[in-house]
PDB file of C-alpha atoms in Angstrom:
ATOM      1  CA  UNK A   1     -80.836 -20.004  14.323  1.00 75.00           C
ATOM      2  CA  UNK A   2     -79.615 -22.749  11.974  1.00 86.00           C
ATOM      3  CA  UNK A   3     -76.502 -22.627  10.146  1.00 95.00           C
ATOM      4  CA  UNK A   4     -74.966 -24.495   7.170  1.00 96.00           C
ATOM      5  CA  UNK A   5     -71.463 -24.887   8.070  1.00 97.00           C
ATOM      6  CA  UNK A   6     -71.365 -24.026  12.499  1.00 98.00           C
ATOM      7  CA  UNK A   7     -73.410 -26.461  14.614  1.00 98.00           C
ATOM      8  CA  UNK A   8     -74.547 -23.401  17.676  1.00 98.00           C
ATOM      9  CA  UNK A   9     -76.072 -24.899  20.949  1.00 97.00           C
ATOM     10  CA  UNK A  10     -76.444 -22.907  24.300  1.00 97.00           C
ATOM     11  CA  UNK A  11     -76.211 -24.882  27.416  1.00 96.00           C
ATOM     12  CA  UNK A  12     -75.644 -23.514  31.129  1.00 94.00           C
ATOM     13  CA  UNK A  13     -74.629 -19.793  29.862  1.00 97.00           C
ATOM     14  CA  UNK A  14     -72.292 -21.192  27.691  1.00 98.00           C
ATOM     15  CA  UNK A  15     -72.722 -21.440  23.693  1.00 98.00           C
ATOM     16  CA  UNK A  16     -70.826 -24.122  21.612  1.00 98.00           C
ATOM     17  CA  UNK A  17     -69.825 -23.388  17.972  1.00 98.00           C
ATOM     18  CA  UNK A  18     -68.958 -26.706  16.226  1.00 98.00           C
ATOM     19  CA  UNK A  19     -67.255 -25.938  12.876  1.00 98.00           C
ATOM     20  CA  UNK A  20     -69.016 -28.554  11.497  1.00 98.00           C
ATOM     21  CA  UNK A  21     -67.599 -29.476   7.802  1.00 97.00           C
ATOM     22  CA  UNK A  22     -65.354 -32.894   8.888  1.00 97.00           C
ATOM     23  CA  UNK A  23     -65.604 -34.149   5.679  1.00 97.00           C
ATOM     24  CA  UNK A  24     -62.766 -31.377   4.400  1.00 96.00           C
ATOM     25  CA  UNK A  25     -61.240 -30.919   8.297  1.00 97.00           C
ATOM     26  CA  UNK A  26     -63.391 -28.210   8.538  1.00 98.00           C
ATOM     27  CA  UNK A  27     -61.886 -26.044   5.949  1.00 97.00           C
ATOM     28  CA  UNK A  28     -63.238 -22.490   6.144  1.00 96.00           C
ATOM     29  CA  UNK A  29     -65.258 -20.789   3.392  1.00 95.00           C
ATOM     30  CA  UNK A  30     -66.116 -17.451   3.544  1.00 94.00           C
ATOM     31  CA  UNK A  31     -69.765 -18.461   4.272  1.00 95.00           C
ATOM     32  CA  UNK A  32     -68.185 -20.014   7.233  1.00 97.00           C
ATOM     33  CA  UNK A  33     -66.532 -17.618   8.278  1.00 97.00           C
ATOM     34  CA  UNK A  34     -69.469 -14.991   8.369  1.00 97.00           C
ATOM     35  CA  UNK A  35     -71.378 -17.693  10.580  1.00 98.00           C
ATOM     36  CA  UNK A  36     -69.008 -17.533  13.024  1.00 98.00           C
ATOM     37  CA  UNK A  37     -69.330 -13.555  13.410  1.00 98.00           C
ATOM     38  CA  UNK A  38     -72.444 -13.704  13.593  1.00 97.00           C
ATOM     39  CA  UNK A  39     -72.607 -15.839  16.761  1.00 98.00           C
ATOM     40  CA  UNK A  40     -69.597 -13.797  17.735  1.00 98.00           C
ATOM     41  CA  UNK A  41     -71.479 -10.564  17.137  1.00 97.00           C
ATOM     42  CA  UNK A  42     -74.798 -11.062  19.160  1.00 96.00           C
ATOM     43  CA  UNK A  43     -73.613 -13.956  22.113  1.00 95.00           C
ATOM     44  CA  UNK A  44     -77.587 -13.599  23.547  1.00 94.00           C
ATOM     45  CA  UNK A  45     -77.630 -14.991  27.153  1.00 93.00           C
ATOM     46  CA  UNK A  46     -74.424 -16.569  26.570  1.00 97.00           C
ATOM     47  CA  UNK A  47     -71.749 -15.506  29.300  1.00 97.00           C
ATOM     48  CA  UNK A  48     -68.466 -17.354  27.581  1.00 98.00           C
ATOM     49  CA  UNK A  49     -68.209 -18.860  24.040  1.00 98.00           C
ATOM     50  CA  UNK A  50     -66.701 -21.770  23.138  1.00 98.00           C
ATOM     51  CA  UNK A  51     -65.096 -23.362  19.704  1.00 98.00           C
ATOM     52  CA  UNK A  52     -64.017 -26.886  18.685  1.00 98.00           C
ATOM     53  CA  UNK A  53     -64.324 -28.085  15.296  1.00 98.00           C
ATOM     54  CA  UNK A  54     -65.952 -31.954  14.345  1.00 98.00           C
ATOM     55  CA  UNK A  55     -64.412 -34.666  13.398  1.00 97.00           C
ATOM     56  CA  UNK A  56     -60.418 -35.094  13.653  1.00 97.00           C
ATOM     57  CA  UNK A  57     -59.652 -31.342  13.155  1.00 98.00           C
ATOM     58  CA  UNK A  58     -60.375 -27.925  14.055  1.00 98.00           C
ATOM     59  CA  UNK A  59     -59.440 -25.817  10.922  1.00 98.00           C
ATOM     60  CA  UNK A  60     -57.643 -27.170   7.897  1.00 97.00           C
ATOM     61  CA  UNK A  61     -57.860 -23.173   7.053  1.00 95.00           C
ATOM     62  CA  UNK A  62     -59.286 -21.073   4.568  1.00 92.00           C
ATOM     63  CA  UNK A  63     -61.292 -23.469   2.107  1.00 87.00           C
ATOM     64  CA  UNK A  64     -59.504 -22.353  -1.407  1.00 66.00           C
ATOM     65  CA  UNK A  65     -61.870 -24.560  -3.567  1.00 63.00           C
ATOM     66  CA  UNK A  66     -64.895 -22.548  -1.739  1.00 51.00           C
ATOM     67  CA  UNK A  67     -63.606 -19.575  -1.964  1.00 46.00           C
ATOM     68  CA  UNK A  68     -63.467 -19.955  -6.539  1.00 44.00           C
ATOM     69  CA  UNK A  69     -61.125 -20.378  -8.767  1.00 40.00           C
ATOM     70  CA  UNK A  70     -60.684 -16.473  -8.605  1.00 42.00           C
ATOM     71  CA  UNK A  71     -58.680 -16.528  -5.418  1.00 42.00           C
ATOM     72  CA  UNK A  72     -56.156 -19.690  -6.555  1.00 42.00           C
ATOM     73  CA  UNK A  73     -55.378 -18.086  -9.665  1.00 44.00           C
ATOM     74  CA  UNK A  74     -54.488 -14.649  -8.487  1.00 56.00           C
ATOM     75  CA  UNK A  75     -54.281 -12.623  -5.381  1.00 71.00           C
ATOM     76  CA  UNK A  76     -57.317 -10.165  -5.581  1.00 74.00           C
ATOM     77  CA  UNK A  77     -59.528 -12.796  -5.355  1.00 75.00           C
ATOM     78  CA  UNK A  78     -58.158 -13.912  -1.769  1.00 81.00           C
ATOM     79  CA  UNK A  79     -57.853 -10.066  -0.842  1.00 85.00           C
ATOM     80  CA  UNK A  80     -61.595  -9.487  -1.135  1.00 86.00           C
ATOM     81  CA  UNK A  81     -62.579 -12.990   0.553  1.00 86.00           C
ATOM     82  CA  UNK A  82     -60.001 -11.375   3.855  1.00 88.00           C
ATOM     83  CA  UNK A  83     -61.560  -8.405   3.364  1.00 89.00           C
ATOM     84  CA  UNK A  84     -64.878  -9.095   3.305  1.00 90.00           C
ATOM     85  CA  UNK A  85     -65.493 -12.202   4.836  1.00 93.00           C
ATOM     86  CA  UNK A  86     -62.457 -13.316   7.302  1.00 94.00           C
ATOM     87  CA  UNK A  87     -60.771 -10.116   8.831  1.00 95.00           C
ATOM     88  CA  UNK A  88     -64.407  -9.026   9.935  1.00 96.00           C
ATOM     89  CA  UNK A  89     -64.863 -12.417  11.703  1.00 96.00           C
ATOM     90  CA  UNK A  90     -61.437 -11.804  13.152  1.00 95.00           C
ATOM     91  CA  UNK A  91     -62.377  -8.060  14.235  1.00 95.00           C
ATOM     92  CA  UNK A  92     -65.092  -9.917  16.061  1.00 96.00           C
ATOM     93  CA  UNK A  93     -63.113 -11.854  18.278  1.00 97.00           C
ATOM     94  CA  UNK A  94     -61.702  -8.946  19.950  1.00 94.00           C
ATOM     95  CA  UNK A  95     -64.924  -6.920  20.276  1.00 94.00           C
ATOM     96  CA  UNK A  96     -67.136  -9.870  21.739  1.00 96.00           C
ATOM     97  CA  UNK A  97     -68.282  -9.138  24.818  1.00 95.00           C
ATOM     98  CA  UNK A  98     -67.834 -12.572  26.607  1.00 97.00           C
ATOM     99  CA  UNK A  99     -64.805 -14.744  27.015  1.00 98.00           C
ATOM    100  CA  UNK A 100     -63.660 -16.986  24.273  1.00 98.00           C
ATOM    101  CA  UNK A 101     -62.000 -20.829  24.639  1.00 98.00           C
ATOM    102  CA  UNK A 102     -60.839 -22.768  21.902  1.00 98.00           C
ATOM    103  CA  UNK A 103     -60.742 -27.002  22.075  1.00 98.00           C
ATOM    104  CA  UNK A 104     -58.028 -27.478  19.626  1.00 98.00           C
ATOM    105  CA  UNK A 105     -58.239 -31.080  18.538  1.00 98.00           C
ATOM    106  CA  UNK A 106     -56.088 -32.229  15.334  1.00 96.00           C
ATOM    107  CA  UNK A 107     -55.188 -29.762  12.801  1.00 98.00           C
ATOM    108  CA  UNK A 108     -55.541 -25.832  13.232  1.00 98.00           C
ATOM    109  CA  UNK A 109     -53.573 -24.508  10.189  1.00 97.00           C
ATOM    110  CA  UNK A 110     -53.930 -21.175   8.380  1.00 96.00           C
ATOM    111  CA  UNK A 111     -57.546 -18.909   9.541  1.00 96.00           C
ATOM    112  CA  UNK A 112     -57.876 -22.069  12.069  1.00 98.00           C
ATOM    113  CA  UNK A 113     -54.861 -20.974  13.157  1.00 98.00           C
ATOM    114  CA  UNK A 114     -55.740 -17.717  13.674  1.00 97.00           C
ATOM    115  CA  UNK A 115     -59.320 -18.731  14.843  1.00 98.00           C
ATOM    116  CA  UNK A 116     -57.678 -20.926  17.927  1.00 98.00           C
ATOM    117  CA  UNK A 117     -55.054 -18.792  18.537  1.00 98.00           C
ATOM    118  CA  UNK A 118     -57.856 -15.472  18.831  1.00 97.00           C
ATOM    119  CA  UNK A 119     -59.761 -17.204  21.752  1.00 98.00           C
ATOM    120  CA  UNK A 120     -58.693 -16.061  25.351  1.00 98.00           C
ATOM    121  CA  UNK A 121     -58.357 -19.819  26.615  1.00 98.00           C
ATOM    122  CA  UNK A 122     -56.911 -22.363  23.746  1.00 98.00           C
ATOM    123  CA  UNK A 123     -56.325 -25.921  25.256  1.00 98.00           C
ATOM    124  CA  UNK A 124     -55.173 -28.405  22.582  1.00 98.00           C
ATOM    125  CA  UNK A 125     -55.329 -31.968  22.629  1.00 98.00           C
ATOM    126  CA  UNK A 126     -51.833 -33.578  22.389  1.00 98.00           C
ATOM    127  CA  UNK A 127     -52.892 -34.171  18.948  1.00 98.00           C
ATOM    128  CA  UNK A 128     -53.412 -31.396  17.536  1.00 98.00           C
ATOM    129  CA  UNK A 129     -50.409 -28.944  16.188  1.00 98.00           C
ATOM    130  CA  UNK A 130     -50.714 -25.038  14.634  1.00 98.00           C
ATOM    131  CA  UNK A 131     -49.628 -24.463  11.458  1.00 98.00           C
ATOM    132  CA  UNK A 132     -48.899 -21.184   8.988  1.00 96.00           C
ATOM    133  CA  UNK A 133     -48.712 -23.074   5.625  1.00 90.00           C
ATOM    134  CA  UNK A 134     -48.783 -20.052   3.705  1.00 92.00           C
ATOM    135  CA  UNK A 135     -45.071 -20.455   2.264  1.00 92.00           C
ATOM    136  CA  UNK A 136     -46.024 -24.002   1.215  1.00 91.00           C
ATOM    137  CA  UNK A 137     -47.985 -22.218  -1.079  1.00 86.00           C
ATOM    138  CA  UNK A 138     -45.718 -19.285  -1.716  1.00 89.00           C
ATOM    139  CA  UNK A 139     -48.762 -17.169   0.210  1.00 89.00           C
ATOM    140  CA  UNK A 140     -48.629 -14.732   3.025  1.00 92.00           C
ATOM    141  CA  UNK A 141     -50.106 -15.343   6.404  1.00 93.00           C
ATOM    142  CA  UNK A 142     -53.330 -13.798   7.083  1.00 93.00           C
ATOM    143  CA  UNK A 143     -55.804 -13.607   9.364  1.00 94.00           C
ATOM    144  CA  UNK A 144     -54.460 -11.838  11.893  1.00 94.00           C
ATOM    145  CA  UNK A 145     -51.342 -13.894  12.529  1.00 95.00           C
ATOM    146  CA  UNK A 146     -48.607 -11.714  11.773  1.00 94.00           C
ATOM    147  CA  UNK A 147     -49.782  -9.278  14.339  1.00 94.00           C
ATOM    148  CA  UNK A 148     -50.501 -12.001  17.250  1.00 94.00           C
ATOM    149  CA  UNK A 149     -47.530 -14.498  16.929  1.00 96.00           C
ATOM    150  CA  UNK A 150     -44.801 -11.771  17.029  1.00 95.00           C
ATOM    151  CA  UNK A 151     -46.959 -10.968  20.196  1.00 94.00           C
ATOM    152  CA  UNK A 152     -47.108 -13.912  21.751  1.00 96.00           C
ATOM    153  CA  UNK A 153     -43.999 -15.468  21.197  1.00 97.00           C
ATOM    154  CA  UNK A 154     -41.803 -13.444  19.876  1.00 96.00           C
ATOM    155  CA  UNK A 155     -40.588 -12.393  16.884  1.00 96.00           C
ATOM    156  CA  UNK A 156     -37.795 -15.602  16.171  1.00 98.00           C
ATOM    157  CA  UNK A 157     -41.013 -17.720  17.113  1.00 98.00           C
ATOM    158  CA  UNK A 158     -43.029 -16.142  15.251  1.00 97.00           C
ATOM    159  CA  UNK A 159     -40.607 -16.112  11.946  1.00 98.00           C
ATOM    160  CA  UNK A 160     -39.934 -20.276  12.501  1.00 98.00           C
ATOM    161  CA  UNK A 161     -43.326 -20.399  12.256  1.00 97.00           C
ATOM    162  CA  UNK A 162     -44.584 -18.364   9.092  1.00 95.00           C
ATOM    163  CA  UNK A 163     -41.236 -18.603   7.223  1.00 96.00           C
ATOM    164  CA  UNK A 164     -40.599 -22.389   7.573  1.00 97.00           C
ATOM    165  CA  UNK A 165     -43.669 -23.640   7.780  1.00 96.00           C
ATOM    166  CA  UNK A 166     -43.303 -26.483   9.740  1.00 97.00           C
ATOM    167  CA  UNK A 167     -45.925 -28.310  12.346  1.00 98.00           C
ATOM    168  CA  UNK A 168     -45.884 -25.950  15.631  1.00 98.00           C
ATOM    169  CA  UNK A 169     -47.151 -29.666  18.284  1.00 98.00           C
ATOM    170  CA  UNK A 170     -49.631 -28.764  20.791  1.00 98.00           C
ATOM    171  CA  UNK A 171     -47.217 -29.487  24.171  1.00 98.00           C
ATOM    172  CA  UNK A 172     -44.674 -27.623  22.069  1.00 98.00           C
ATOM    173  CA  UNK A 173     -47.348 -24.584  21.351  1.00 98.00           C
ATOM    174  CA  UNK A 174     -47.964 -24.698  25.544  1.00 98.00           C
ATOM    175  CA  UNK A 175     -43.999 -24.503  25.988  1.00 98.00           C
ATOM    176  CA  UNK A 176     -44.199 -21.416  23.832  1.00 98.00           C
ATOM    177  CA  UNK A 177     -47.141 -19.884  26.029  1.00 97.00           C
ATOM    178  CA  UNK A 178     -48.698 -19.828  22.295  1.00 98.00           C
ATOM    179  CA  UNK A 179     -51.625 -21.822  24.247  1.00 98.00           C
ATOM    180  CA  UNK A 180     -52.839 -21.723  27.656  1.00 98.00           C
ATOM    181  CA  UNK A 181     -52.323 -25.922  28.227  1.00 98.00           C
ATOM    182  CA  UNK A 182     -51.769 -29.498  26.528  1.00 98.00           C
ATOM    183  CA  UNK A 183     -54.430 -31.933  27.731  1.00 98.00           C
ATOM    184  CA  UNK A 184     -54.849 -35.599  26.958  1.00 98.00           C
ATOM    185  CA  UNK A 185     -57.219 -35.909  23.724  1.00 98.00           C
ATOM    186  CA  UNK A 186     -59.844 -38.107  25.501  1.00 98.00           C
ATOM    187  CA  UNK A 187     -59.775 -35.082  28.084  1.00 98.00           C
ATOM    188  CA  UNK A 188     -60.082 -32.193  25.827  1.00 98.00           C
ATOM    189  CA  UNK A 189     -63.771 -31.300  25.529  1.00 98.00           C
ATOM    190  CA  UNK A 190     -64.205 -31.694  29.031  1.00 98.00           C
ATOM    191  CA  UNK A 191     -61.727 -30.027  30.419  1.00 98.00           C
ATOM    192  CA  UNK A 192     -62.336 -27.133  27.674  1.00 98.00           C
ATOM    193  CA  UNK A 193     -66.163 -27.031  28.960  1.00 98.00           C
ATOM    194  CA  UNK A 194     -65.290 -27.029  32.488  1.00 98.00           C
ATOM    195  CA  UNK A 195     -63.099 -23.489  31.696  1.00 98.00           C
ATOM    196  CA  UNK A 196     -65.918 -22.040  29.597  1.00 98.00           C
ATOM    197  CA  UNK A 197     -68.716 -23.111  32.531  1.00 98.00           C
ATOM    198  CA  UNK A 198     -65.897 -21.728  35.126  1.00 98.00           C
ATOM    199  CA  UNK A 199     -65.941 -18.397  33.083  1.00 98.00           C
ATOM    200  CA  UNK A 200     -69.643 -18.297  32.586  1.00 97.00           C
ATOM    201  CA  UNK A 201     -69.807 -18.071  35.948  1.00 96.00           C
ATOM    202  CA  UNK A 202     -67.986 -14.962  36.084  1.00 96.00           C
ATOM    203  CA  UNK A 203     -68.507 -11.130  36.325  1.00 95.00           C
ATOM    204  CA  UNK A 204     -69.559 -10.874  32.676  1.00 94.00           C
ATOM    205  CA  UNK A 205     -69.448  -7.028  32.462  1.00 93.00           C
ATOM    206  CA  UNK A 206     -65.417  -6.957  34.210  1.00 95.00           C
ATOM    207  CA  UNK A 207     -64.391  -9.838  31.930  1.00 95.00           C
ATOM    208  CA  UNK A 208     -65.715  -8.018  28.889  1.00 94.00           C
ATOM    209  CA  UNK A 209     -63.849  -5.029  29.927  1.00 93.00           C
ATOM    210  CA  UNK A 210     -60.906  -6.907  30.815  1.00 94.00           C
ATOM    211  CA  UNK A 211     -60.344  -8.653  27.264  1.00 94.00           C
ATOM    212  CA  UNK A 212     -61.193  -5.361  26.005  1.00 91.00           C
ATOM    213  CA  UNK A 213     -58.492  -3.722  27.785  1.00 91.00           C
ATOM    214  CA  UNK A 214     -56.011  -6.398  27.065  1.00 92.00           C
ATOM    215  CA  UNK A 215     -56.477  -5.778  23.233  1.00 89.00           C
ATOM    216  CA  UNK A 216     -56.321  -2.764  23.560  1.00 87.00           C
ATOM    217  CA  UNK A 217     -53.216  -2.522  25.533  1.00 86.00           C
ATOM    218  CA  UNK A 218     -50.960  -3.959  22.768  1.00 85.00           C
ATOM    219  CA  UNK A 219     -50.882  -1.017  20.946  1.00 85.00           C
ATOM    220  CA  UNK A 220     -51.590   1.830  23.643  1.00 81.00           C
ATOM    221  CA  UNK A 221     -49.129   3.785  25.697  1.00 85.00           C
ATOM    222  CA  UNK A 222     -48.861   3.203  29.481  1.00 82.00           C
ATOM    223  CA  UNK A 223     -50.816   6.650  30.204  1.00 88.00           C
ATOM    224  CA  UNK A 224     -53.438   5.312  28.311  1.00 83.00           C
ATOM    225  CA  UNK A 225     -53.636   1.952  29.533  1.00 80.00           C
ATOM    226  CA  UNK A 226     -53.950   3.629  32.997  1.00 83.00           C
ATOM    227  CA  UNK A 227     -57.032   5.654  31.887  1.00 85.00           C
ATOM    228  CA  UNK A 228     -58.939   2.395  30.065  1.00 84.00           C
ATOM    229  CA  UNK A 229     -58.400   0.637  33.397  1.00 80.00           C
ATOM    230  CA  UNK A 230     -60.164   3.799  34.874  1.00 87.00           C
ATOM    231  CA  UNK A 231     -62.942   3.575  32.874  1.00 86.00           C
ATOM    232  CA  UNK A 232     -63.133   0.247  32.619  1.00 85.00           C
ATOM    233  CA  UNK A 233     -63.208   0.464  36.629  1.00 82.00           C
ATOM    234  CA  UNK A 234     -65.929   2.572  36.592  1.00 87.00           C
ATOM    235  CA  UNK A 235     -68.312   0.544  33.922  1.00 86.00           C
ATOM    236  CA  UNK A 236     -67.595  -2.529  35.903  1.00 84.00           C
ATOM    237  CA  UNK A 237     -68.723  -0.641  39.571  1.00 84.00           C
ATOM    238  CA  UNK A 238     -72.107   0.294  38.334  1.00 86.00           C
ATOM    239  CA  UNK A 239     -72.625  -3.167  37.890  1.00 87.00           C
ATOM    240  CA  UNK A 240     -74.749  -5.567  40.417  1.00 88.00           C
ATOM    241  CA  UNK A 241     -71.635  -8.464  40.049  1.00 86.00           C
ATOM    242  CA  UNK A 242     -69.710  -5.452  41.796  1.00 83.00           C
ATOM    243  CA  UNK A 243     -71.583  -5.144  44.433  1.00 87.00           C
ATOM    244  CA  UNK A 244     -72.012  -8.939  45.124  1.00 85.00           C
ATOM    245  CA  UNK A 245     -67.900  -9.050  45.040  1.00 81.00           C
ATOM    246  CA  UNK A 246     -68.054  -6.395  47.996  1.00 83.00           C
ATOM    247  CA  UNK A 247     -70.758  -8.139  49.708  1.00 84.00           C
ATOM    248  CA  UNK A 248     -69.936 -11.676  49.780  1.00 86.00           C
ATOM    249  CA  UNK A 249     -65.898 -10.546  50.232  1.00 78.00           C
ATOM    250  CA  UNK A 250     -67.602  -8.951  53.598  1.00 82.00           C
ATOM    251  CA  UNK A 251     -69.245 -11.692  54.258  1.00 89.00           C
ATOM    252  CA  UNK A 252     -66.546 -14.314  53.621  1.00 86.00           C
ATOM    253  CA  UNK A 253     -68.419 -16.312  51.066  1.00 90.00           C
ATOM    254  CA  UNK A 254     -67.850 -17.205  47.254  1.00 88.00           C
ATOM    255  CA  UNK A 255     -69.501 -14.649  45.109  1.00 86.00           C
ATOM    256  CA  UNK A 256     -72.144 -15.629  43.000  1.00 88.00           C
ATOM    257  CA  UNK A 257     -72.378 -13.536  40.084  1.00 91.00           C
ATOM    258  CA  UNK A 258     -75.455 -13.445  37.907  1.00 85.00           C
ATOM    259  CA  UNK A 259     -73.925 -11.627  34.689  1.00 82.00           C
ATOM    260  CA  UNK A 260     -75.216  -8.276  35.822  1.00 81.00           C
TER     261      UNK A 260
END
């Protein structure tokens, strides 16, 4: 399927999304943003997913010229563009059954933000640096990122980052844990492709259940945590990937797992 704003192309189980508008750093419009879900939404024969945006950015963030004058001027205007158009893209992250790497290279500020940070795997060129601009503009974060940065670093990370405003580096970002690693810029895409190709290779039915499960588990209880992994145990049994893990762990050899 074509696309205005995403470049989509599936090779060896894994599909690349390009956010593909480097003439504004690939600034997200809500159009945007629904392309993504829908890739998101319906992977096809893809076993892992992966994002990078064209040009010398990822995300420059929300686009606020694309999104009318409506949503500069006043606040109800940006409150049905989350609504309707960005918080169901990031709902999607979560629920898509495949893993998820990000190549971070240049700029991920605001939704990119949020859109890099969403991903299981983000590796970031040294290049690149995250960025909650939102009190630049005396706005609120959004997309998500007042619920994951407390999360994943804490909450006097977390306020550094939305209340100052400043430029969060990428080998700073991997200090943090905010991103799984730093690479070299001339290294990025490969290394990032390597990761998806590694995870495409992969159980697909466990790893689905297993990013699942982690979601989930940042707001259950313990109890309940113990009876998803249950359950998610017994969806991932039924599946033929399970029984090649017993098999080839009998037989001493690397599985080979066919996504089953």
């Amino acid at each position: 399927m074509a696309y205005e704003h995403i470049l989509v192309e599936t090779a060896d189980d894994v599909t690349t999304i390009t956010l593909n508008r480097p003439e504004r750093l690939n600034a997200c419009p809500p159009d945007m943003a629904a392309e993504i879900r829908d890739v998101l939404a319906d992977p096809g024969e893809a076993r892992a997913i992966l994002i990078t945006g064209a040009g010398r950015a990822f995300c420059s963030g929300a686009d606020l010229a694309g999104r009318g004058d409506q949503s500069i001027g006043g606040g109800r205007g940006a409150y049905d563009s989350l609504s309707r158009s960005y918080n169901p893209m990031m709902m999607e992250f979560t629920r898509c059954p495949v893993p998820i790497v990000t190549a971070v290279n240049g700029p991920a500020a605001g939704i990119g933000c949020s859109i890099a940070l969403a991903s299981d795997f983000a590796i970031a060129g040294k290049s690149a640096y995250f960025l909650q601009a939102f009190v630049n503009i005396g706005l609120v974060p959004d997309g998500g990122a007042s619920w994951m940065l407390p999360r994943m670093v804490g909450k006097a990370r977390a306020t550094e980052m939305m209340l100052l405003g400043e430029k969060i580096p990428a080998d700073k970002a991997a200090e943090w844990g905010l991103i799984y690693k730093s690479v070299e810029d001339a290294g990025l895409l490969a290394d990032a492709q390597a990761l998806a190709q590694r995870l495409a290779k992969g159980p697909t039915l466990a790893l689905g259940v297993m990013r699942r499960n982690i979601a989930k588990a940042l707001e259950m209880s313990y109890a309940v945590a113990l009876h998803s992994e249950a359950e998610g145990q017994r969806i991932a049994g039924d599946s033929k990937d399970a029984v090649e893990g017993a098999v080839s762990f009998l037989q001493k050899r690397k599985a080979e797992f066919k996504g089953e």
